[in-house]
Coordinates of C-alpha atoms and ligand atoms in Angstrom, one line a residue:
V63 CA 127.4 -48.1 45.9
A64 CA 123.5 -46.5 46.6
V65 CA 124.7 -43.6 43.9
L66 CA 125.7 -46.1 41.1
R67 CA 122.4 -48.2 41.6
D68 CA 120.5 -45.4 41.5
I69 CA 122.0 -44.1 38.1
E70 CA 121.5 -47.5 36.5
R71 CA 117.8 -48.1 37.8
R72 CA 116.6 -44.6 36.6
R73 CA 119.2 -44.6 33.5
G74 CA 119.6 -40.8 34.1
F75 CA 121.9 -38.3 33.8
S76 CA 124.9 -39.1 36.3
N77 CA 125.7 -35.8 37.6
R78 CA 121.9 -34.8 38.7
I79 CA 121.2 -38.1 40.0
L80 CA 124.7 -37.9 42.4
S81 CA 123.9 -34.1 43.2
E82 CA 120.7 -35.5 44.3
H83 CA 122.1 -37.7 46.6
L84 CA 125.1 -35.5 47.9
E85 CA 122.4 -32.9 48.7
R86 CA 120.6 -35.3 50.8
D87 CA 123.5 -36.4 52.7
A88 CA 124.5 -33.0 54.4
S89 CA 126.9 -34.8 57.0
M90 CA 129.7 -35.4 54.4
D91 CA 132.4 -32.6 54.0
A92 CA 134.1 -31.4 51.0
R93 CA 136.8 -33.8 50.7
D94 CA 134.3 -36.9 51.2
R95 CA 131.7 -35.3 48.5
G96 CA 134.7 -35.3 46.3
L97 CA 135.9 -38.8 47.1
V98 CA 132.4 -40.1 46.2
T99 CA 132.2 -38.2 43.3
H100 CA 135.4 -39.6 42.1
L101 CA 134.1 -43.1 42.8
V102 CA 131.0 -43.0 41.2
Y103 CA 132.8 -41.5 37.7
G104 CA 135.5 -43.9 37.9
V105 CA 133.2 -46.8 37.9
L106 CA 131.1 -45.7 35.0
R107 CA 134.2 -44.6 33.3
H108 CA 136.2 -48.4 34.1
R109 CA 133.4 -50.9 34.2
T110 CA 133.9 -53.2 31.7
R111 CA 137.5 -53.3 32.7
L112 CA 136.9 -53.5 36.7
D113 CA 134.3 -56.3 36.0
R114 CA 137.0 -58.3 33.8
Q115 CA 139.0 -58.0 37.4
I116 CA 136.2 -59.1 39.4
D117 CA 135.1 -61.9 37.0
A118 CA 138.8 -63.2 36.9
R119 CA 139.0 -63.3 40.7
A120 CA 135.7 -65.1 41.4
T121 CA 134.7 -68.5 41.4
K122 CA 131.1 -67.9 39.9
P123 CA 131.1 -64.6 38.6
G124 CA 127.6 -65.2 37.0
G125 CA 126.5 -64.8 40.8
I126 CA 127.8 -61.8 41.8
K127 CA 125.2 -58.8 40.9
G128 CA 123.6 -55.8 42.0
E129 CA 125.1 -54.2 45.0
V130 CA 127.9 -56.7 45.7
R131 CA 129.0 -56.1 42.2
E132 CA 129.2 -52.5 42.6
L133 CA 131.1 -52.6 45.9
L134 CA 133.6 -54.8 44.1
R135 CA 133.7 -52.3 41.4
V136 CA 134.4 -49.7 43.6
G137 CA 137.1 -51.9 45.4
A138 CA 138.7 -52.6 42.1
L139 CA 138.9 -49.4 40.9
E140 CA 140.4 -47.6 44.2
L141 CA 143.2 -50.9 43.7
R142 CA 143.9 -50.4 39.7
E143 CA 142.8 -46.8 38.8
L144 CA 143.2 -44.9 42.0
G145 CA 146.0 -46.1 43.4
H146 CA 144.7 -46.7 47.0
P147 CA 146.8 -48.9 49.5
P148 CA 145.6 -52.4 49.2
H149 CA 144.9 -52.7 52.4
A150 CA 142.6 -50.0 53.0
A151 CA 140.7 -50.7 49.9
V152 CA 139.9 -54.4 50.8
S153 CA 139.1 -53.7 54.5
E154 CA 136.9 -50.6 53.8
A155 CA 135.2 -52.8 51.1
V156 CA 134.9 -55.6 53.5
R157 CA 133.5 -53.2 56.3
A158 CA 130.9 -51.7 53.7
A159 CA 129.9 -55.4 53.0
Q160 CA 128.5 -55.6 56.6
R161 CA 125.7 -52.9 55.5
L162 CA 124.4 -54.9 52.5
A163 CA 121.6 -57.4 52.7
G164 CA 123.4 -60.9 53.6
G165 CA 126.3 -58.7 54.8
G166 CA 128.3 -61.4 56.9
R167 CA 128.4 -63.9 54.5
L168 CA 129.8 -61.9 52.0
R169 CA 132.7 -60.7 53.4
G170 CA 134.8 -63.9 52.6
L171 CA 133.7 -63.2 48.9
I172 CA 134.8 -59.6 49.0
H173 CA 138.1 -60.2 50.8
A174 CA 139.0 -62.9 48.5
V175 CA 138.4 -61.3 45.1
L176 CA 139.4 -57.9 45.9
Q177 CA 142.8 -59.5 47.4
G178 CA 143.2 -61.1 44.1
V179 CA 143.0 -58.1 42.3
A180 CA 145.1 -56.8 44.5
E181 CA 148.0 -59.0 43.6
H182 CA 147.0 -60.0 39.9
G183 CA 145.3 -57.0 38.6
A184 CA 148.1 -55.4 36.9
A185 CA 149.2 -58.4 34.9
L186 CA 145.7 -58.6 33.8
D187 CA 145.4 -54.9 32.8
D188 CA 148.5 -55.4 30.6
E189 CA 146.8 -58.9 29.0
L190 CA 143.5 -56.9 28.5
A191 CA 145.5 -53.9 26.7
A192 CA 147.6 -56.4 24.6
A193 CA 144.4 -57.9 22.6
D194 CA 143.4 -57.1 19.1
P195 CA 142.2 -53.4 19.0
V196 CA 138.4 -53.6 19.5
E197 CA 138.8 -55.8 22.6
A198 CA 141.3 -53.9 24.2
L199 CA 139.3 -50.9 23.8
T200 CA 136.3 -52.7 24.7
A201 CA 137.8 -54.6 27.7
R202 CA 141.2 -52.6 29.1
W203 CA 139.3 -48.9 28.2
S204 CA 135.4 -49.9 29.0
I205 CA 134.5 -48.5 25.4
P206 CA 131.1 -50.3 24.7
A207 CA 131.7 -52.8 21.7
W208 CA 129.7 -51.0 19.1
L209 CA 131.6 -47.9 19.7
A210 CA 135.0 -49.6 19.7
T211 CA 134.5 -50.9 16.3
R212 CA 133.2 -48.1 14.9
W213 CA 135.9 -45.7 16.2
V214 CA 138.7 -48.5 14.9
A215 CA 137.0 -48.4 11.3
Q216 CA 136.9 -44.5 11.3
L217 CA 139.6 -43.4 12.9
G218 CA 142.1 -46.6 12.5
A219 CA 143.3 -48.3 15.5
D220 CA 146.1 -45.9 16.9
A221 CA 143.6 -42.6 16.8
A222 CA 140.5 -44.8 18.4
L223 CA 143.4 -46.0 21.0
R224 CA 144.4 -42.1 21.9
R225 CA 140.7 -41.7 22.3
A226 CA 139.8 -43.9 24.6
V227 CA 143.0 -43.3 26.8
A228 CA 142.0 -39.2 26.7
L229 CA 138.4 -40.4 27.9
S230 CA 139.7 -42.5 30.7
T231 CA 140.9 -40.0 32.8
P232 CA 138.6 -37.3 34.6
P233 CA 138.4 -33.9 32.3
P234 CA 138.9 -30.6 34.0
I235 CA 135.9 -28.1 34.4
D236 CA 136.0 -25.8 31.9
L237 CA 135.2 -21.9 32.6
R238 CA 134.3 -19.1 30.3
V239 CA 135.1 -15.8 31.7
D240 CA 133.0 -12.9 31.0
L241 CA 136.0 -10.7 29.8
H242 CA 133.2 -7.6 29.6
R243 CA 133.0 -7.6 33.3
T244 CA 136.2 -9.3 34.8
T245 CA 139.1 -10.4 33.5
R246 CA 140.9 -14.0 33.6
D247 CA 143.7 -13.0 36.0
A248 CA 141.3 -11.6 38.4
V249 CA 139.2 -14.8 38.5
C250 CA 142.3 -17.1 38.5
A251 CA 142.9 -15.3 41.8
R252 CA 139.6 -15.6 43.2
L253 CA 139.6 -19.3 42.4
E254 CA 143.1 -20.1 44.0
G255 CA 141.9 -18.0 47.3
D256 CA 138.4 -20.0 47.8
H257 CA 140.3 -23.3 46.7
P258 CA 143.8 -23.4 47.8
R259 CA 144.3 -27.2 46.2
A260 CA 142.6 -26.1 43.1
E261 CA 144.7 -26.3 39.7
V262 CA 144.1 -23.4 37.5
E263 CA 145.4 -23.5 33.8
A264 CA 145.1 -20.7 31.4
P265 CA 145.0 -22.1 27.9
A266 CA 146.8 -19.6 25.8
A267 CA 144.6 -20.5 22.3
H268 CA 141.7 -19.9 24.4
P269 CA 141.8 -16.3 26.2
Q270 CA 138.5 -16.4 27.6
A271 CA 138.6 -19.9 29.2
L272 CA 140.3 -21.4 32.2
R273 CA 140.5 -24.8 32.6
V274 CA 140.3 -25.9 36.3
R275 CA 140.8 -29.0 38.6
R276 CA 140.5 -30.2 42.3
A277 CA 137.9 -27.0 43.2
G278 CA 134.8 -29.1 43.4
D279 CA 131.6 -28.6 41.6
L280 CA 132.2 -24.8 40.3
A281 CA 128.8 -24.5 39.0
Y282 CA 127.5 -23.7 42.4
G283 CA 130.2 -21.4 43.4
P284 CA 129.9 -17.7 44.0
L285 CA 131.9 -16.7 41.0
H286 CA 129.1 -18.6 38.9
G287 CA 126.0 -17.0 40.7
E288 CA 127.9 -13.7 40.2
G289 CA 127.6 -14.6 36.4
L290 CA 131.4 -13.4 35.9
V291 CA 131.6 -17.3 34.6
S292 CA 129.9 -20.0 32.8
V293 CA 130.8 -23.8 33.2
Q294 CA 131.2 -24.7 29.8
G295 CA 133.5 -26.8 27.8
L296 CA 136.4 -25.5 25.6
A297 CA 135.2 -26.7 22.4
A298 CA 131.4 -25.8 23.2
Q299 CA 132.8 -21.7 23.7
Q300 CA 133.5 -21.9 20.3
A301 CA 130.2 -21.9 18.6
A302 CA 129.2 -18.4 19.6
I303 CA 132.9 -17.4 18.8
W304 CA 132.8 -18.8 15.4
L305 CA 129.3 -16.8 14.8
A306 CA 131.0 -13.9 16.3
P307 CA 127.5 -11.5 15.8
Q308 CA 128.4 -7.9 15.9
A309 CA 126.8 -5.2 18.3
G310 CA 123.4 -4.2 17.1
M311 CA 122.6 -7.3 15.0
R312 CA 119.5 -9.4 14.8
V313 CA 120.5 -12.9 16.3
L314 CA 118.9 -16.2 16.3
D315 CA 119.9 -18.6 19.3
A316 CA 117.9 -21.7 17.9
C317 CA 118.2 -24.4 20.5
A318 CA 119.0 -22.0 23.4
G319 CA 118.2 -24.5 26.3
M320 CA 119.2 -23.1 29.4
G321 CA 120.8 -19.8 27.9
T322 CA 124.6 -20.6 28.1
K323 CA 125.3 -19.5 24.9
T324 CA 122.6 -17.1 24.9
Q325 CA 124.7 -15.1 27.6
Q326 CA 127.7 -15.7 25.5
L327 CA 126.3 -14.1 22.5
A328 CA 125.1 -11.2 24.7
E329 CA 128.7 -10.5 25.5
I330 CA 130.3 -11.1 22.6
M331 CA 127.9 -8.4 21.1
G332 CA 128.8 -6.0 23.7
R333 CA 124.8 -6.1 25.1
R334 CA 123.6 -4.5 22.2
G335 CA 121.7 -5.6 19.9
T336 CA 118.3 -8.4 19.7
I337 CA 118.8 -12.0 20.5
V338 CA 115.7 -14.2 20.2
A339 CA 116.6 -17.3 22.1
A340 CA 114.0 -20.5 21.0
D341 CA 113.5 -23.9 22.0
S342 CA 110.8 -26.4 22.3
S343 CA 111.4 -26.9 26.1
E344 CA 109.5 -24.9 28.4
E345 CA 111.3 -26.4 31.4
R346 CA 114.9 -25.1 29.9
L347 CA 113.3 -21.6 28.8
E348 CA 112.4 -21.0 32.6
Q349 CA 115.9 -20.8 33.3
H350 CA 116.5 -17.7 31.2
E351 CA 115.3 -15.4 33.9
E352 CA 117.7 -16.7 35.9
A353 CA 120.6 -16.4 33.4
A354 CA 119.6 -13.0 32.5
R355 CA 119.9 -12.1 36.0
R356 CA 123.6 -13.8 36.5
G357 CA 124.7 -12.3 32.8
S358 CA 123.2 -8.7 33.5
L359 CA 121.7 -8.9 30.3
A360 CA 118.6 -6.3 31.6
V361 CA 120.5 -3.6 30.0
D362 CA 119.4 -0.8 27.7
G363 CA 120.4 -1.3 24.0
L364 CA 119.8 -5.1 24.4
S365 CA 116.5 -7.0 24.0
V366 CA 116.3 -10.4 24.4
H367 CA 113.0 -12.5 23.8
V368 CA 112.7 -15.6 24.9
A369 CA 110.3 -18.1 22.3
R370 CA 109.0 -21.4 22.9
G371 CA 108.3 -23.8 19.7
D372 CA 109.3 -26.3 17.4
L373 CA 111.9 -24.7 15.1
T374 CA 111.2 -27.2 12.5
G375 CA 108.0 -25.6 11.5
D376 CA 106.9 -21.8 11.7
V377 CA 107.0 -20.4 15.3
E378 CA 105.4 -16.7 15.4
A379 CA 107.9 -15.4 18.0
V380 CA 110.7 -16.5 16.1
D381 CA 109.3 -15.4 12.1
A382 CA 107.9 -12.7 12.8
G383 CA 110.2 -9.9 12.9
G384 CA 111.9 -11.5 9.4
P385 CA 115.2 -12.8 8.9
Y386 CA 118.2 -12.5 11.1
D387 CA 122.0 -11.6 10.5
A388 CA 123.2 -14.4 12.5
V389 CA 122.1 -17.6 13.7
L390 CA 123.4 -20.1 16.4
L391 CA 122.1 -23.7 16.0
D392 CA 122.7 -25.8 18.8
V393 CA 121.0 -29.0 18.0
P394 CA 120.0 -32.0 20.1
C395 CA 122.2 -34.6 19.6
T396 CA 123.3 -38.1 21.1
G397 CA 125.8 -36.1 23.3
L398 CA 128.7 -38.3 22.6
G399 CA 131.3 -35.8 22.6
N400 CA 130.5 -35.5 26.5
L401 CA 131.5 -39.4 27.4
A402 CA 134.0 -37.7 29.4
R403 CA 132.1 -35.6 31.2
H404 CA 128.9 -37.7 31.3
P405 CA 130.6 -41.2 31.5
E406 CA 127.3 -43.1 31.7
I407 CA 126.6 -42.1 28.1
R408 CA 129.0 -45.3 27.3
W409 CA 126.2 -47.1 28.8
S410 CA 122.9 -45.7 27.5
R411 CA 123.8 -45.0 23.9
T412 CA 123.2 -47.5 21.1
A413 CA 124.3 -47.2 17.9
A414 CA 120.4 -46.9 16.8
D415 CA 120.9 -43.6 18.7
I416 CA 122.8 -41.9 15.9
A417 CA 120.6 -42.6 13.1
D418 CA 117.7 -41.5 15.2
R419 CA 119.0 -38.2 15.9
A420 CA 120.0 -37.3 12.0
P421 CA 116.5 -36.3 10.6
L422 CA 115.6 -34.1 13.6
Q423 CA 119.2 -32.7 13.1
R424 CA 118.7 -32.0 9.1
A425 CA 115.1 -30.5 9.6
L426 CA 116.4 -28.0 12.0
L427 CA 119.5 -27.2 9.7
E428 CA 117.1 -26.9 6.7
R429 CA 114.5 -24.7 8.6
C430 CA 117.0 -22.4 10.2
L431 CA 119.1 -21.8 7.2
G432 CA 115.7 -20.3 5.6
R433 CA 115.8 -17.7 8.7
V434 CA 119.3 -16.4 7.8
A435 CA 119.1 -13.3 5.8
P436 CA 120.8 -13.2 2.4
G437 CA 124.9 -12.8 3.4
G438 CA 124.2 -13.7 7.0
R439 CA 125.8 -16.8 8.8
L440 CA 124.9 -19.5 10.8
V441 CA 127.1 -21.7 12.9
Y442 CA 125.8 -25.1 13.4
A443 CA 126.9 -26.7 16.4
V444 CA 126.9 -30.4 17.9
C445 CA 128.5 -32.0 20.8
S446 CA 129.0 -35.4 19.1
F447 CA 132.0 -36.4 16.9
A448 CA 129.9 -38.8 15.1
P449 CA 130.2 -38.1 11.5
E450 CA 126.5 -38.5 10.9
E451 CA 125.7 -35.6 13.2
G452 CA 127.8 -33.2 11.8
A453 CA 130.9 -33.4 9.1
Q454 CA 128.5 -35.4 6.8
L455 CA 125.5 -33.7 7.5
V456 CA 126.0 -30.1 7.1
G457 CA 127.7 -29.7 3.8
P458 CA 124.7 -31.7 1.6
V459 CA 121.8 -29.6 3.6
A460 CA 123.5 -26.1 2.9
A461 CA 124.3 -27.0 -0.7
A462 CA 120.6 -27.7 -1.1
A463 CA 119.7 -24.4 0.0
G464 CA 122.1 -22.8 -2.0
A465 CA 124.2 -21.7 0.6
T466 CA 128.2 -22.2 1.4
V467 CA 129.9 -24.0 4.0
V468 CA 132.5 -21.2 5.2
R469 CA 134.8 -23.5 7.5
E470 CA 133.9 -26.6 9.4
R471 CA 135.8 -28.5 12.1
T472 CA 135.5 -31.4 14.5
Y473 CA 137.1 -30.9 17.7
T474 CA 138.2 -34.3 19.5
P475 CA 139.4 -35.3 22.8
E476 CA 142.3 -37.1 21.7
D477 CA 143.8 -34.2 19.4
D478 CA 141.8 -30.8 21.2
G479 CA 141.9 -32.1 24.7
T480 CA 138.3 -31.0 24.9
E481 CA 135.0 -32.7 24.7
G482 CA 133.9 -33.9 21.4
F483 CA 132.3 -30.9 19.2
H484 CA 131.5 -30.4 15.7
L485 CA 131.0 -26.9 14.3
A486 CA 130.2 -25.6 10.6
E487 CA 130.1 -22.0 9.4
V488 CA 127.6 -21.5 6.9
R489 CA 126.8 -18.3 4.9
R490 CA 123.5 -17.9 3.2
Ligands
SAM777 C1 122.6 -29.1 22.9 S1 120.8 -28.7 23.6 C2 120.8 -27.0 23.5 C3 122.0 -26.3 24.6 C4 122.0 -24.8 24.9 N1 122.3 -24.3 23.4 C5 123.3 -24.0 25.7 O1 124.1 -23.8 25.1 O2 123.2 -24.4 26.8 C6 119.5 -29.0 22.5 C7 118.3 -28.1 22.8 O3 117.5 -28.3 21.4 C8 116.2 -28.6 21.8 N2 115.3 -29.0 20.9 C9 115.2 -30.2 20.7 N3 114.1 -30.1 19.8 C10 113.9 -28.9 19.0 C11 112.9 -28.5 18.4 N4 112.4 -29.5 17.3 N5 112.6 -27.3 18.3 C12 113.7 -26.5 19.4 N6 114.3 -26.7 20.0 C13 114.4 -28.3 20.1 C14 116.0 -29.4 23.3 O4 115.3 -28.9 24.3 C15 117.4 -28.7 24.1 O5 117.4 -27.8 25.1

């Protein structure tokens, strides 16, 4: 409840706020941390549905706010989504209510509402799901109305529903294995040894990837510390693979952020050549030293230069050496493709955000196409499935620059089981 209140108040990334809280409370063991994580993400993912459940059982739904509402959401989640036994979920919530301000007098309310959800919740879920497509997406699947309306119009009711359902369950943690330094089998064996309850899948179509469930937060694990794996979405892994830079090339990682894809480009190049990793954020670029250490990027034959600047304009450290053989452009975006891993995005984004991002994305693409040597290639990547940020954006900008779109693809949770992502390969 405290974590959920904090996410709402600070409107920040749920994973960062959650890990701040977990770090502060060292008394929790791994299983409790896992449960807290599950509850926080679950409430964010199913919020409207849980509120409908609560409001149907309360005599004065408008008066249920703040911590009391969050506590009821957690209880309703346990009952309707996690399948916890009703007596345990209800009595745990009643007990927790005593610790809230005015707790004693809340016990009756908490008990009555959750008992009602336990008895009548299944029928209400069915009723919510049977509504017209936009209302079903909104109420049963907790997609904000503006997104539900968009998806039904763009994809049709069936695909929109498949997308909403795909986003309703926790996604696996995707790992990219550095195949130049280890093998997928070796990583699998270590994961299974360190995390006996882990479920590890090795997708046939992605030989560099592993999908892991029930192993906790692998971003802090030893495999990550040694740089043998990176935590990276399955679709995001495709950006550098599409670019496929060769050993010895001069490559620009435009909008390099903290360097996940810089490391992957170096791996693909066999750690030979030149990479300029550029971003406008000093804070993100500060992570590159650590990323270089983990990725063993300090080797003879590979030069990695980190450059700060606004890539819509000239940046001396980026442009002084002339054009590039290959450019990876991973533009800033709404992040709508990350709805599964960052469920708070459902509640923090608005329709206006999509239109707001497009001018910067277009300007970055125009300017970075100009940085590609004739005959060279650029891969445009965006972690969003909104057509305005990808499918509708690249073609016209490339055509105006006299460049050719070689291939383009949108990855979606409903069809590919990945995060939403759009990739386009452009040849100059
Ligand atoms: C999608 S993130 C990049 C993620 C990174 N490539 C990775 O794989 O971890 C987009 C990045 O664009 C940067 N950015 C935003 N506006 C920019 C601009 N005008 N010029 C350069 N970088 C910019 C942000 O700081 C952010 O790090």
